[in-house]
Amino acid sequence: MGGHYDEVEIEDMTWNEELMAFTYQCPCGDLFQISREELQSGEEMAHCPSCSLFILVVYNPDDYPPPPAPVVESVLPPAHAVEVEVA
């Protein structure tokens, strides 16, 4: 694979709610796309789904930290009260 088509600052891209991705106009007429999840995983390349071009997205990884790990609740049976007779 050859080099990237261009370098684009994330601020110059547009958030597309329908695609759930940052987009940037490709010369072929379609849009380069990169999702928040891709940015959070360290991806830097936005690909065009219609042609072989891709761009290098310039962004600060600290602005897209990985999501926190899900909280897993314990599935223990409820505690039972025990009556104790005192003599």
PDB file of C-alpha atoms in Angstrom:
ATOM      1  CA  MET A   1       0.000   0.000   0.000  1.00  0.00           C
ATOM      2  CA  GLY A   2       1.313   3.450  -0.844  1.00  0.00           C
ATOM      3  CA  GLY A   3       1.468   6.524   1.363  1.00  0.00           C
ATOM      4  CA  HIS A   4      -1.464   8.508   2.584  1.00  0.00           C
ATOM      5  CA  TYR A   5      -3.271  10.943   0.322  1.00  0.00           C
ATOM      6  CA  ASP A   6      -3.119  13.855   2.770  1.00  0.00           C
ATOM      7  CA  GLU A   7      -2.765  14.830   6.447  1.00  0.00           C
ATOM      8  CA  VAL A   8      -5.895  16.359   7.962  1.00  0.00           C
ATOM      9  CA  GLU A   9      -6.375  17.875  11.414  1.00  0.00           C
ATOM     10  CA  ILE A  10      -9.317  16.367  13.296  1.00  0.00           C
ATOM     11  CA  GLU A  11     -10.654  19.915  13.724  1.00  0.00           C
ATOM     12  CA  ASP A  12     -11.003  20.155   9.919  1.00  0.00           C
ATOM     13  CA  MET A  13     -13.169  17.031   9.808  1.00  0.00           C
ATOM     14  CA  THR A  14     -16.934  16.955  10.336  1.00  0.00           C
ATOM     15  CA  TRP A  15     -18.768  14.706  12.803  1.00  0.00           C
ATOM     16  CA  ASN A  16     -21.424  12.767  10.875  1.00  0.00           C
ATOM     17  CA  GLU A  17     -24.169  11.605  13.249  1.00  0.00           C
ATOM     18  CA  GLU A  18     -25.619   9.168  10.677  1.00  0.00           C
ATOM     19  CA  LEU A  19     -22.265   7.433  10.071  1.00  0.00           C
ATOM     20  CA  MET A  20     -21.151   7.904  13.711  1.00  0.00           C
ATOM     21  CA  ALA A  21     -17.766   8.954  12.351  1.00  0.00           C
ATOM     22  CA  PHE A  22     -15.611  11.961  11.603  1.00  0.00           C
ATOM     23  CA  THR A  23     -15.636  12.591   7.848  1.00  0.00           C
ATOM     24  CA  TYR A  24     -13.656  14.522   5.262  1.00  0.00           C
ATOM     25  CA  GLN A  25     -14.370  14.950   1.546  1.00  0.00           C
ATOM     26  CA  CYS A  26     -12.499  12.497  -0.706  1.00  0.00           C
ATOM     27  CA  PRO A  27     -11.559  13.501  -4.276  1.00  0.00           C
ATOM     28  CA  CYS A  28     -13.648  10.576  -5.569  1.00  0.00           C
ATOM     29  CA  GLY A  29     -16.792  12.244  -4.197  1.00  0.00           C
ATOM     30  CA  ASP A  30     -17.303  10.012  -1.162  1.00  0.00           C
ATOM     31  CA  LEU A  31     -16.089  10.677   2.390  1.00  0.00           C
ATOM     32  CA  PHE A  32     -13.050   9.556   4.354  1.00  0.00           C
ATOM     33  CA  GLN A  33     -14.322   8.140   7.653  1.00  0.00           C
ATOM     34  CA  ILE A  34     -12.924   7.383  11.103  1.00  0.00           C
ATOM     35  CA  SER A  35     -14.983   6.560  14.211  1.00  0.00           C
ATOM     36  CA  ARG A  36     -14.441   7.617  17.816  1.00  0.00           C
ATOM     37  CA  GLU A  37     -13.746   3.975  18.669  1.00  0.00           C
ATOM     38  CA  GLU A  38     -10.988   3.857  16.053  1.00  0.00           C
ATOM     39  CA  LEU A  39      -9.451   7.050  17.459  1.00  0.00           C
ATOM     40  CA  GLN A  40      -9.687   5.634  20.990  1.00  0.00           C
ATOM     41  CA  SER A  41      -7.826   2.507  19.877  1.00  0.00           C
ATOM     42  CA  GLY A  42      -5.028   4.636  18.383  1.00  0.00           C
ATOM     43  CA  GLU A  43      -6.031   4.445  14.709  1.00  0.00           C
ATOM     44  CA  GLU A  44      -4.718   7.363  12.619  1.00  0.00           C
ATOM     45  CA  MET A  45      -5.918   6.449   9.129  1.00  0.00           C
ATOM     46  CA  ALA A  46      -9.325   7.453   7.783  1.00  0.00           C
ATOM     47  CA  HIS A  47     -10.307   5.345   4.790  1.00  0.00           C
ATOM     48  CA  CYS A  48     -12.645   6.108   1.911  1.00  0.00           C
ATOM     49  CA  PRO A  49     -15.167   3.285   1.405  1.00  0.00           C
ATOM     50  CA  SER A  50     -15.386   3.972  -2.353  1.00  0.00           C
ATOM     51  CA  CYS A  51     -11.733   4.089  -3.393  1.00  0.00           C
ATOM     52  CA  SER A  52      -8.276   3.094  -2.182  1.00  0.00           C
ATOM     53  CA  LEU A  53      -7.322   6.510  -0.783  1.00  0.00           C
ATOM     54  CA  PHE A  54      -6.784   7.174   2.914  1.00  0.00           C
ATOM     55  CA  ILE A  55      -5.714  10.171   4.962  1.00  0.00           C
ATOM     56  CA  LEU A  56      -3.626  10.530   8.079  1.00  0.00           C
ATOM     57  CA  VAL A  57      -5.742  12.108  10.826  1.00  0.00           C
ATOM     58  CA  VAL A  58      -3.758  14.426  13.082  1.00  0.00           C
ATOM     59  CA  TYR A  59      -5.240  14.499  16.579  1.00  0.00           C
ATOM     60  CA  ASN A  60      -4.278  14.444  20.244  1.00  0.00           C
ATOM     61  CA  PRO A  61      -4.851  10.885  21.573  1.00  0.00           C
ATOM     62  CA  ASP A  62      -5.486  12.350  25.039  1.00  0.00           C
ATOM     63  CA  ASP A  63      -8.670  13.908  23.620  1.00  0.00           C
ATOM     64  CA  TYR A  64     -10.014  10.416  22.808  1.00  0.00           C
ATOM     65  CA  PRO A  65      -9.134   8.191  25.772  1.00  0.00           C
ATOM     66  CA  PRO A  66     -10.366   4.594  25.765  1.00  0.00           C
ATOM     67  CA  PRO A  67     -13.757   4.199  27.397  1.00  0.00           C
ATOM     68  CA  PRO A  68     -13.690   3.024  31.014  1.00  0.00           C
ATOM     69  CA  ALA A  69     -14.025  -0.698  31.607  1.00  0.00           C
ATOM     70  CA  PRO A  70     -17.622  -1.718  32.282  1.00  0.00           C
ATOM     71  CA  VAL A  71     -18.577  -2.202  35.909  1.00  0.00           C
ATOM     72  CA  VAL A  72     -19.415  -5.827  36.538  1.00  0.00           C
ATOM     73  CA  GLU A  73     -21.799  -6.310  39.384  1.00  0.00           C
ATOM     74  CA  SER A  74     -21.503  -9.411  41.493  1.00  0.00           C
ATOM     75  CA  VAL A  75     -24.302 -11.911  41.085  1.00  0.00           C
ATOM     76  CA  LEU A  76     -24.308 -13.419  44.549  1.00  0.00           C
ATOM     77  CA  PRO A  77     -27.468 -14.766  46.143  1.00  0.00           C
ATOM     78  CA  PRO A  78     -29.026 -12.409  48.679  1.00  0.00           C
ATOM     79  CA  ALA A  79     -27.914 -12.827  52.264  1.00  0.00           C
ATOM     80  CA  HIS A  80     -30.416 -14.604  54.529  1.00  0.00           C
ATOM     81  CA  ALA A  81     -31.180 -13.467  58.033  1.00  0.00           C
ATOM     82  CA  VAL A  82     -30.666 -16.111  60.658  1.00  0.00           C
ATOM     83  CA  GLU A  83     -32.523 -15.924  63.940  1.00  0.00           C
ATOM     84  CA  VAL A  84     -30.493 -16.922  66.938  1.00  0.00           C
ATOM     85  CA  GLU A  85     -32.190 -17.724  70.238  1.00  0.00           C
ATOM     86  CA  VAL A  86     -30.403 -16.501  73.291  1.00  0.00           C
ATOM     87  CA  ALA A  87     -30.939 -18.650  76.368  1.00  0.00           C
TER      88      ALA A  87
END
